CSV table of C-alpha atoms in Angstrom, one decimal:
chain,number,residue,atom,x,y,z
A,753,MET,CA,2.6,23.5,-18.6
A,754,ASN,CA,1.4,20.6,-20.8
A,755,ILE,CA,0.6,17.3,-19.0
A,756,ASP,CA,0.3,14.2,-21.1
A,757,PHE,CA,-1.8,11.7,-19.3
A,758,ALA,CA,-1.5,9.3,-22.3
A,759,THR,CA,-5.3,8.8,-22.3
A,760,PRO,CA,-6.1,5.4,-24.0
A,761,ASP,CA,-8.7,4.6,-26.5
A,762,PRO,CA,-12.1,5.0,-24.7
A,763,SER,CA,-13.4,1.9,-26.4
A,764,THR,CA,-10.8,-0.3,-24.6
A,765,ALA,CA,-9.9,1.7,-21.5
A,766,GLN,CA,-11.2,1.4,-17.9
A,767,ILE,CA,-10.4,2.5,-14.4
A,768,SER,CA,-9.4,-0.7,-12.6
A,769,PHE,CA,-9.9,-0.7,-8.9
A,770,SER,CA,-8.8,-3.5,-6.6
A,771,LYS,CA,-10.9,-6.6,-5.9
A,772,SER,CA,-11.6,-5.2,-2.4
A,773,PHE,CA,-13.2,-2.1,-3.9
A,774,TYR,CA,-15.7,-4.2,-6.0
A,775,LYS,CA,-16.4,-6.5,-3.0
A,776,MET,CA,-17.2,-3.6,-0.8
A,777,VAL,CA,-19.3,-1.8,-3.4
A,778,ALA,CA,-21.2,-5.0,-4.0
A,779,ARG,CA,-22.5,-4.8,-0.4
A,780,THR,CA,-24.8,-2.0,-1.5
A,781,ALA,CA,-27.3,-2.2,-4.3
A,782,ILE,CA,-27.6,1.5,-4.8
A,783,PRO,CA,-28.5,2.3,-8.5
A,784,SER,CA,-27.3,5.4,-10.3
A,785,MET,CA,-30.8,6.9,-10.2
A,786,ALA,CA,-30.5,7.0,-6.4
A,787,ILE,CA,-27.4,9.2,-6.6
A,788,GLU,CA,-28.6,12.8,-6.8
A,789,ILE,CA,-27.1,16.3,-7.4
A,790,ALA,CA,-27.3,18.0,-4.0
A,791,THR,CA,-29.1,21.3,-3.5
A,792,LYS,CA,-27.3,24.2,-2.0
A,793,VAL,CA,-29.1,23.8,1.3
A,794,GLU,CA,-28.2,20.1,1.5
A,795,VAL,CA,-24.5,20.9,0.8
A,796,VAL,CA,-24.4,23.5,3.5
A,797,ASN,CA,-26.1,21.2,6.0
A,798,ALA,CA,-23.8,18.2,5.2
A,799,LEU,CA,-20.6,20.3,5.4
A,800,LYS,CA,-21.7,21.8,8.7
A,801,ILE,CA,-21.6,18.2,10.1
A,802,ALA,CA,-18.5,17.2,8.2
A,803,ARG,CA,-16.5,20.2,9.6
A,804,LYS,CA,-16.6,18.6,13.0
A,805,VAL,CA,-14.3,15.8,11.9
A,806,LEU,CA,-12.6,17.0,8.7
A,807,PRO,CA,-10.7,20.1,7.4
A,808,ILE,CA,-13.1,21.6,4.9
A,809,ALA,CA,-13.1,24.8,2.8
A,810,ASP,CA,-14.9,27.7,4.2
A,811,GLY,CA,-18.2,29.0,3.0
A,812,LEU,CA,-16.8,31.5,0.5
A,813,VAL,CA,-14.8,28.9,-1.3
A,814,ILE,CA,-17.8,26.5,-1.4
A,815,ASP,CA,-19.9,29.3,-2.9
A,816,ALA,CA,-17.3,30.1,-5.5
A,817,ILE,CA,-17.0,26.4,-6.6
A,818,TRP,CA,-20.8,26.0,-6.4
A,819,ASN,CA,-21.2,28.9,-8.8
A,820,ARG,CA,-18.6,27.4,-11.1
A,821,ASN,CA,-20.2,23.9,-11.2
A,822,PRO,CA,-23.1,23.0,-8.9
A,823,GLU,CA,-23.1,19.4,-10.3
A,824,ILE,CA,-20.0,18.4,-8.4
A,825,PHE,CA,-21.9,17.7,-5.1
A,826,ARG,CA,-23.5,14.2,-5.2
A,827,LEU,CA,-25.5,12.5,-2.4
A,828,ILE,CA,-27.3,9.4,-1.5
A,829,ARG,CA,-30.3,9.9,0.8
A,830,ASN,CA,-30.8,7.7,3.8
A,831,GLY,CA,-34.6,7.5,3.6
A,832,SER,CA,-36.3,10.9,3.4
A,833,ASP,CA,-34.0,12.7,5.8
A,834,SER,CA,-31.4,14.7,3.7
A,835,ALA,CA,-29.6,15.6,6.9
A,836,ASP,CA,-28.4,12.0,7.1
A,837,ALA,CA,-27.4,11.8,3.5
A,838,ALA,CA,-24.0,10.4,2.3
A,839,MET,CA,-22.2,13.1,0.3
A,840,LEU,CA,-19.3,13.2,-2.1
A,841,ALA,CA,-17.8,16.3,-3.8
A,842,TYR,CA,-15.5,15.9,-6.8
A,843,LEU,CA,-13.6,18.4,-8.9
A,844,PRO,CA,-13.5,17.8,-12.7
A,845,LEU,CA,-10.2,19.5,-13.5
A,846,ASN,CA,-9.2,21.2,-16.7
A,847,ALA,CA,-5.7,21.1,-18.1
A,848,GLU,CA,-4.5,24.0,-15.9
A,849,GLY,CA,-6.1,22.4,-12.8
A,850,ALA,CA,-4.6,19.0,-13.5
A,851,ALA,CA,-1.2,20.6,-13.9
A,852,ALA,CA,-1.5,22.5,-10.6
A,853,LEU,CA,-2.6,19.3,-8.9
A,854,ILE,CA,0.4,17.2,-9.9
A,855,ASP,CA,3.1,19.9,-9.5
A,856,GLY,CA,2.0,20.7,-5.9
A,857,ARG,CA,0.3,24.1,-6.5
A,858,PHE,CA,-3.1,22.7,-5.7
A,859,ASP,CA,-4.6,23.7,-2.4
A,860,GLY,CA,-7.5,21.4,-1.4
A,861,ILE,CA,-8.8,23.8,1.2
A,862,ALA,CA,-9.1,26.6,-1.4
A,863,PRO,CA,-8.9,25.3,-4.9
A,864,CYS,CA,-8.9,27.9,-7.7
A,865,PRO,CA,-12.4,27.9,-9.3
A,866,THR,CA,-11.0,28.5,-12.8
A,867,TRP,CA,-9.3,25.1,-12.6
A,868,ILE,CA,-12.7,23.4,-12.4
A,869,CYS,CA,-14.6,22.5,-15.5
A,870,ARG,CA,-18.0,24.0,-16.0
A,871,PRO,CA,-21.0,21.6,-16.6
A,872,GLY,CA,-20.6,20.0,-20.0
A,873,GLU,CA,-16.8,20.7,-20.3
A,874,THR,CA,-14.4,17.8,-20.8
A,875,ALA,CA,-12.1,17.2,-17.8
A,876,GLU,CA,-8.5,16.1,-17.9
A,877,ALA,CA,-8.6,14.6,-14.4
A,878,THR,CA,-10.9,14.0,-11.5
A,879,TYR,CA,-10.0,15.0,-7.9
A,880,ILE,CA,-12.0,13.4,-5.1
A,881,TRP,CA,-12.5,16.5,-3.0
A,882,LEU,CA,-14.7,15.2,-0.1
A,883,VAL,CA,-16.2,11.9,0.9
A,884,PHE,CA,-18.5,12.1,3.9
A,885,THR,CA,-20.4,8.9,4.7
A,886,PRO,CA,-20.0,8.4,8.5
A,887,GLY,CA,-20.4,4.7,9.3
A,888,ARG,CA,-21.2,3.7,5.7
A,889,MET,CA,-17.9,3.0,3.9
A,890,SER,CA,-19.5,0.9,1.1
A,891,THR,CA,-21.9,3.8,0.4
A,892,GLY,CA,-19.0,6.2,0.0
A,893,LEU,CA,-17.2,3.8,-2.4
A,894,ARG,CA,-20.4,3.6,-4.4
A,895,LEU,CA,-20.3,7.3,-4.8
A,896,VAL,CA,-16.7,7.1,-5.8
A,897,GLN,CA,-17.6,4.6,-8.5
A,898,GLU,CA,-20.4,6.8,-9.8
A,899,VAL,CA,-18.0,9.8,-10.0
A,900,VAL,CA,-15.5,7.7,-12.0
A,901,LEU,CA,-18.3,6.7,-14.4
A,902,LEU,CA,-19.3,10.3,-14.8
A,903,GLY,CA,-15.7,11.4,-15.5
A,904,GLY,CA,-15.0,8.6,-18.0
A,905,ASN,CA,-11.6,7.1,-18.5
A,906,ILE,CA,-9.4,9.9,-17.0
A,907,PRO,CA,-7.0,9.7,-14.0
A,908,VAL,CA,-8.7,9.9,-10.6
A,909,PHE,CA,-6.7,11.7,-7.8
A,910,ALA,CA,-7.2,11.9,-4.1
A,911,ARG,CA,-5.5,13.1,-0.9
A,912,PRO,CA,-6.2,11.0,2.2
A,913,ALA,CA,-7.5,13.2,5.1
A,914,ASN,CA,-6.1,10.9,7.8
A,915,THR,CA,-4.5,7.5,8.4
A,916,ALA,CA,-7.8,5.6,8.1
A,917,SER,CA,-8.7,7.2,4.7
A,918,ASN,CA,-5.2,6.6,3.5
A,919,ARG,CA,-5.5,2.9,4.3
A,920,ILE,CA,-8.9,2.7,2.5
A,921,LEU,CA,-7.6,4.5,-0.6
A,922,LEU,CA,-4.6,2.1,-0.8
A,923,GLU,CA,-6.9,-0.9,-0.2
A,924,ILE,CA,-9.2,0.0,-3.1
A,925,GLY,CA,-6.3,0.4,-5.6
A,926,LEU,CA,-4.9,3.9,-5.5
A,927,ILE,CA,-1.2,4.3,-5.5
A,928,GLN,CA,1.3,7.2,-5.1
A,929,ALA,CA,1.3,9.6,-8.1
A,930,ALA,CA,5.0,10.4,-7.9
A,931,PRO,CA,6.3,7.4,-9.9
A,932,PHE,CA,4.2,8.7,-12.8
A,933,PHE,CA,4.4,12.4,-12.2
A,934,PRO,CA,7.8,13.2,-10.6
A,935,ALA,CA,6.8,16.7,-9.4
A,936,ALA,CA,3.7,15.4,-7.6
A,937,PRO,CA,3.6,15.8,-3.8
A,938,ASP,CA,4.1,12.6,-1.7
A,939,TRP,CA,0.5,12.8,-0.4
A,940,LEU,CA,-1.1,12.6,-3.8
A,941,LEU,CA,-2.6,9.3,-4.7
A,942,VAL,CA,-3.9,8.3,-8.2
A,943,ILE,CA,-5.6,5.5,-10.1
A,944,LEU,CA,-5.0,5.5,-13.8
A,945,PRO,CA,-7.0,4.3,-16.7
A,946,SER,CA,-5.7,1.1,-18.2
A,947,CYS,CA,-4.9,0.7,-21.9
A,948,THR,CA,-6.9,-2.5,-22.2
A,949,PRO,CA,-8.9,-4.4,-19.6
A,950,SER,CA,-6.8,-7.5,-20.1
A,951,VAL,CA,-3.5,-5.6,-19.4
A,952,ALA,CA,-4.7,-3.3,-16.8
A,953,ALA,CA,-6.5,-4.9,-14.1
A,954,PRO,CA,-4.4,-4.9,-11.0
A,955,ALA,CA,-7.5,-6.6,-9.5
A,956,LYS,CA,-6.9,-9.7,-11.7
A,957,SER,CA,-3.2,-9.9,-10.8
A,958,LYS,CA,-2.3,-12.3,-8.0
A,959,ILE,CA,0.2,-10.8,-5.6
A,960,THR,CA,1.9,-13.2,-3.1
A,961,VAL,CA,4.6,-12.7,-0.5
A,962,GLN,CA,6.5,-15.6,0.9
A,963,VAL,CA,9.7,-16.5,2.7
A,964,ALA,CA,12.7,-17.3,0.5
A,965,ARG,CA,13.6,-20.8,1.5
A,966,THR,CA,15.8,-22.3,-1.3
A,967,MET,CA,19.0,-21.2,-3.1
A,968,ASP,CA,16.8,-20.7,-6.2
A,969,ASP,CA,14.6,-18.3,-4.2
A,970,MET,CA,17.7,-16.5,-3.0
A,971,MET,CA,19.0,-16.1,-6.6
A,972,LYS,CA,15.7,-14.5,-7.5
A,973,VAL,CA,16.0,-12.1,-4.5
A,974,PHE,CA,19.6,-11.2,-5.6
A,975,SER,CA,18.5,-10.6,-9.2
A,976,VAL,CA,15.9,-8.1,-8.0
A,977,ARG,CA,18.3,-6.3,-5.8
A,978,SER,CA,21.0,-6.2,-8.5
A,979,ALA,CA,18.5,-4.7,-11.0
A,980,THR,CA,17.4,-2.1,-8.4
A,981,TYR,CA,20.5,-1.1,-6.4
A,982,MET,CA,23.4,-1.9,-8.7
A,983,ALA,CA,21.8,-1.0,-12.1
A,984,GLU,CA,19.7,2.0,-11.0
A,985,GLN,CA,21.7,3.4,-8.0
A,986,PHE,CA,25.2,2.3,-9.1
A,987,ALA,CA,26.0,0.5,-5.8
A,988,THR,CA,29.1,-1.7,-6.0
A,989,TYR,CA,28.8,-5.5,-5.5
A,990,ASP,CA,30.4,-5.3,-2.0
A,991,GLU,CA,28.0,-2.5,-1.0
A,992,GLU,CA,24.9,-4.4,-2.0
A,993,PHE,CA,25.9,-7.9,-1.0
A,994,ASP,CA,27.3,-7.0,2.4
A,995,GLY,CA,27.8,-10.3,4.1
A,996,ASN,CA,24.5,-10.2,5.9
A,997,ASP,CA,22.3,-12.1,3.5
A,998,PHE,CA,22.5,-15.4,5.3
A,999,CYS,CA,21.9,-13.8,8.7
A,1000,GLY,CA,18.2,-13.0,8.4
A,1001,THR,CA,15.0,-13.7,6.6
A,1002,HIS,CA,14.2,-12.7,3.1
A,1003,LEU,CA,10.6,-12.2,1.8
A,1004,MET,CA,10.0,-12.3,-1.9
A,1005,GLY,CA,6.9,-10.6,-3.5
A,1006,CYS,CA,5.6,-12.0,-6.8
A,1007,ILE,CA,2.9,-10.9,-9.2
A,1008,ASP,CA,1.4,-13.8,-11.1
A,1009,GLY,CA,4.3,-15.9,-10.1
A,1010,ASP,CA,7.0,-13.5,-11.3
A,1011,ILE,CA,9.3,-12.1,-8.6
A,1012,GLY,CA,9.0,-8.4,-8.5
A,1013,GLY,CA,10.3,-7.3,-5.1
A,1014,CYS,CA,11.9,-8.4,-1.9
A,1015,VAL,CA,13.0,-7.3,1.6
A,1016,ARG,CA,15.5,-8.5,4.2
A,1017,ILE,CA,14.8,-8.8,7.9
A,1018,ARG,CA,17.5,-9.1,10.5
A,1019,TYR,CA,17.0,-9.5,14.3
A,1020,PHE,CA,18.8,-7.7,17.1
A,1021,GLY,CA,17.8,-8.4,20.7
A,1022,ASP,CA,14.6,-6.5,21.3
A,1023,PHE,CA,14.1,-5.1,17.7
A,1024,ALA,CA,14.0,-6.3,14.1
A,1025,LYS,CA,15.5,-4.3,11.2
A,1026,LEU,CA,13.8,-4.0,7.8
A,1027,GLU,CA,16.3,-3.5,5.0
A,1028,ARG,CA,17.2,-4.0,1.4
A,1029,MET,CA,13.6,-3.5,0.2
A,1030,ALA,CA,13.5,-3.4,-3.6
A,1031,VAL,CA,10.8,-3.5,-6.3
A,1032,ARG,CA,11.6,-3.9,-10.0
A,1033,SER,CA,10.9,-0.8,-12.0
A,1034,GLU,CA,8.1,-2.5,-14.1
A,1035,TYR,CA,6.2,-3.3,-10.9
A,1036,ARG,CA,6.3,0.1,-9.2
A,1037,ASN,CA,2.9,1.1,-10.5
A,1038,THR,CA,1.4,-1.8,-8.6
A,1039,ARG,CA,0.6,-2.4,-4.9
A,1040,LEU,CA,3.4,-4.9,-4.6
A,1041,MET,CA,5.5,-2.7,-2.3
A,1042,TYR,CA,2.6,-2.3,0.1
A,1043,HIS,CA,2.1,-6.1,0.2
A,1044,ILE,CA,5.8,-6.7,1.0
A,1045,ALA,CA,5.8,-4.0,3.7
A,1046,TYR,CA,2.7,-5.3,5.4
A,1047,ALA,CA,4.0,-8.9,5.2
A,1048,SER,CA,7.4,-8.0,6.7
A,1049,ILE,CA,5.7,-6.1,9.6
A,1050,GLU,CA,3.3,-9.1,10.2
A,1051,HIS,CA,6.3,-11.5,10.1
A,1052,CYS,CA,8.0,-9.6,12.9
A,1053,ARG,CA,4.7,-9.5,14.9
A,1054,GLN,CA,4.5,-13.3,14.6
A,1055,LYS,CA,8.0,-13.5,16.0
A,1056,GLY,CA,7.0,-11.5,19.0
A,1057,PHE,CA,8.8,-8.2,18.3
A,1058,ARG,CA,7.5,-4.9,19.5
A,1059,ARG,CA,9.8,-2.5,17.8
A,1060,LEU,CA,11.1,-2.2,14.2
A,1061,TYR,CA,14.0,-0.2,12.9
A,1062,ALA,CA,14.9,0.8,9.3
A,1063,HIS,CA,17.0,3.1,7.2
A,1064,ALA,CA,14.9,4.9,4.6
A,1065,ARG,CA,16.0,7.1,1.7
A,1066,ALA,CA,15.2,10.6,2.8
A,1067,ASP,CA,12.7,11.1,-0.1
A,1068,LEU,CA,10.9,7.9,0.9
A,1069,VAL,CA,10.4,8.7,4.6
A,1070,PRO,CA,6.7,10.0,4.0
A,1071,LEU,CA,5.9,6.7,2.3
A,1072,TRP,CA,7.1,4.7,5.3
A,1073,CYS,CA,5.3,7.0,7.7
A,1074,ARG,CA,2.0,5.7,6.1
A,1075,PHE,CA,2.8,2.4,7.7
A,1076,GLY,CA,3.2,3.9,11.1
A,1077,ALA,CA,7.0,4.5,11.0
A,1078,ARG,CA,8.5,7.7,12.3
A,1079,PRO,CA,11.9,9.3,12.2
A,1080,VAL,CA,14.1,8.5,15.2
A,1081,PRO,CA,14.1,11.7,17.2
A,1082,ASN,CA,17.3,13.8,17.6
A,1083,ARG,CA,19.1,11.8,15.0
A,1084,PRO,CA,20.5,13.5,11.9
A,1085,THR,CA,20.4,12.1,8.4
A,1086,PHE,CA,23.4,10.1,7.3
A,1087,SER,CA,24.7,8.8,4.0
A,1088,PHE,CA,26.1,5.6,2.5
A,1089,SER,CA,26.6,4.7,-1.1
A,1090,ASP,CA,26.3,8.4,-1.7
A,1091,ILE,CA,22.6,8.4,-0.8
A,1092,GLU,CA,21.0,10.3,2.1
A,1093,PHE,CA,19.1,8.2,4.7
A,1094,ARG,CA,17.0,8.7,7.8
A,1095,GLU,CA,16.6,6.3,10.7
A,1096,LEU,CA,13.1,5.2,11.3
A,1097,GLU,CA,11.4,3.3,14.1
A,1098,MET,CA,8.0,1.7,14.5
A,1099,ASP,CA,6.1,0.3,17.5
A,1100,ILE,CA,4.1,-2.8,16.8
A,1101,GLU,CA,2.0,-5.3,18.8
A,1102,PRO,CA,3.0,-8.9,18.7
A,1103,SER,CA,0.4,-11.3,17.2
A,1104,SER,CA,-1.8,-13.1,19.7
A,1105,ASP,CA,-0.2,-16.3,18.5
A,1106,ALA,CA,3.4,-15.0,18.4
A,1107,ILE,CA,6.2,-17.4,19.0
A,1108,ARG,CA,7.4,-17.1,22.6
A,1109,PHE,CA,9.6,-19.0,25.0
A,1110,GLY,CA,7.8,-22.1,26.1
A,1111,ALA,CA,5.9,-22.6,22.8
A,1112,ASP,CA,5.2,-26.2,21.6
A,1113,PRO,CA,8.6,-27.6,20.6
A,1114,MET,CA,7.2,-28.8,17.3
A,1115,VAL,CA,6.1,-25.3,16.4
A,1116,THR,CA,9.6,-23.9,16.8
A,1117,VAL,CA,11.1,-26.4,14.4
A,1118,ARG,CA,8.6,-25.6,11.6
A,1119,PRO,CA,9.8,-23.6,8.5
A,1120,GLU,CA,10.3,-19.9,9.1
A,1121,GLY,CA,7.0,-18.0,8.7
A,1122,ASP,CA,4.9,-21.2,8.5
A,1123,TRP,CA,4.5,-21.7,12.2
A,1124,ASP,CA,0.7,-22.3,11.8
A,1125,ARG,CA,1.2,-25.2,9.4
A,1126,LEU,CA,2.5,-28.7,9.8
A,1127,GLY,CA,6.2,-28.9,8.9
A,1128,PRO,CA,8.3,-31.9,7.8
A,1129,LEU,CA,9.0,-33.0,11.3
A,1130,ASP,CA,5.3,-32.9,12.2
A,1131,ARG,CA,4.5,-35.1,9.2
A,1132,ALA,CA,7.3,-37.5,10.2
A,1133,GLN,CA,5.7,-37.9,13.6
A,1134,MET,CA,2.4,-38.8,11.9
A,1135,HIS,CA,4.1,-41.3,9.6
A,1136,PRO,CA,7.1,-42.8,11.5
A,1137,ARG,CA,9.6,-44.9,9.8
A,1138,ASN,CA,9.4,-48.3,11.6
A,1139,ASN,CA,13.1,-49.1,11.3
A,1140,ARG,CA,14.6,-45.7,12.1
A,1141,LYS,CA,14.9,-46.3,15.8
A,1142,ALA,CA,16.4,-49.7,15.2
A,1143,LEU,CA,19.0,-48.2,12.8
A,1144,ILE,CA,19.9,-45.5,15.4
A,1145,ASP,CA,20.2,-48.0,18.2
A,1146,HIS,CA,22.4,-50.2,16.0
A,1147,LYS,CA,24.7,-47.3,15.1
A,1148,VAL,CA,25.0,-46.2,18.7
A,1149,LYS,CA,26.0,-49.7,19.8
A,1150,ARG,CA,28.7,-49.8,17.1
A,1151,MET,CA,30.1,-46.5,18.2
A,1152,LEU,CA,30.2,-47.7,21.8
A,1153,GLY,CA,31.9,-50.9,20.7
A,1154,ARG,CA,29.1,-53.2,21.8
């Protein structure tokens, strides 16, 4: 199986993490010379501790991979005590190993040693196998940065071990591999080399999410949904524009000012429903979808909701589960527009400043989503029109015939 990673010219390529990654790495001033190749004893001792909290390969697998390439285990000592060292293990994968990783044959608990490059061999991809830096996240990210530098400009893959590590990996810039490699399992995340620093850097792109407030905003939202659902999934106009677009809140996500995605939120008694999420195809290799999802959840928290509901395409259920959603129990899949869906639910906590009955009346008249900022009526109170009351009184008198 031949995998074309479309590796760019090394003179112009780079791995572009998010701004958050570089901010967190900057918290530690660890130079490359402080990052060492671990000894076998140090590896055994570190893994003995890590096994208490993480699923890790057994001793025979570790021995086999160590014999294949002992340079893959890197550590940063904490003082002179190697038992308290931060450790990372990475797998430089050859073409066969990279193919196995992205088509789902790769087993992280027992990876085949022949898929791993020997020292000095050129790798096709890097897999972050283990990061164990308890209580020192910035140190772990510094190790990740070093591994990327060692590997050069090749794709870097990872599998989150738990919800916390998934959140961190997404925060530093990794995204799902499936949009690039359709056979990839849904748990596989990747960060790809960019063609040129100026084109590539997701870190330099400004992502914003805001409420659609004007008809111009709504036209932008409709254009994204038309391009996504009507052009790609062949929905009819009546299926897509279902009569509910002026019954809820629309959020629009932009990258550098260009609208790339949207979501609709409708409200039903004690729950809110997230629906019609769409991201333009050219922006699906960015973190825009995650920003929109987080913003929609936060919007509902601000409105005081404790429960969310959604219909997710069956193949996208694992993606929504990363945000804390879960399939509604004892409910089968269903279809509309010839696509299979699952019902999802999510429990959330209202924000501490959520809008509740009895809130300041001036807060409840502010624009949707901008409850923490002064609105037009607030500003009118601060700069009253001196003749407005007189005009109102005059009009009332005329109406009453006085």
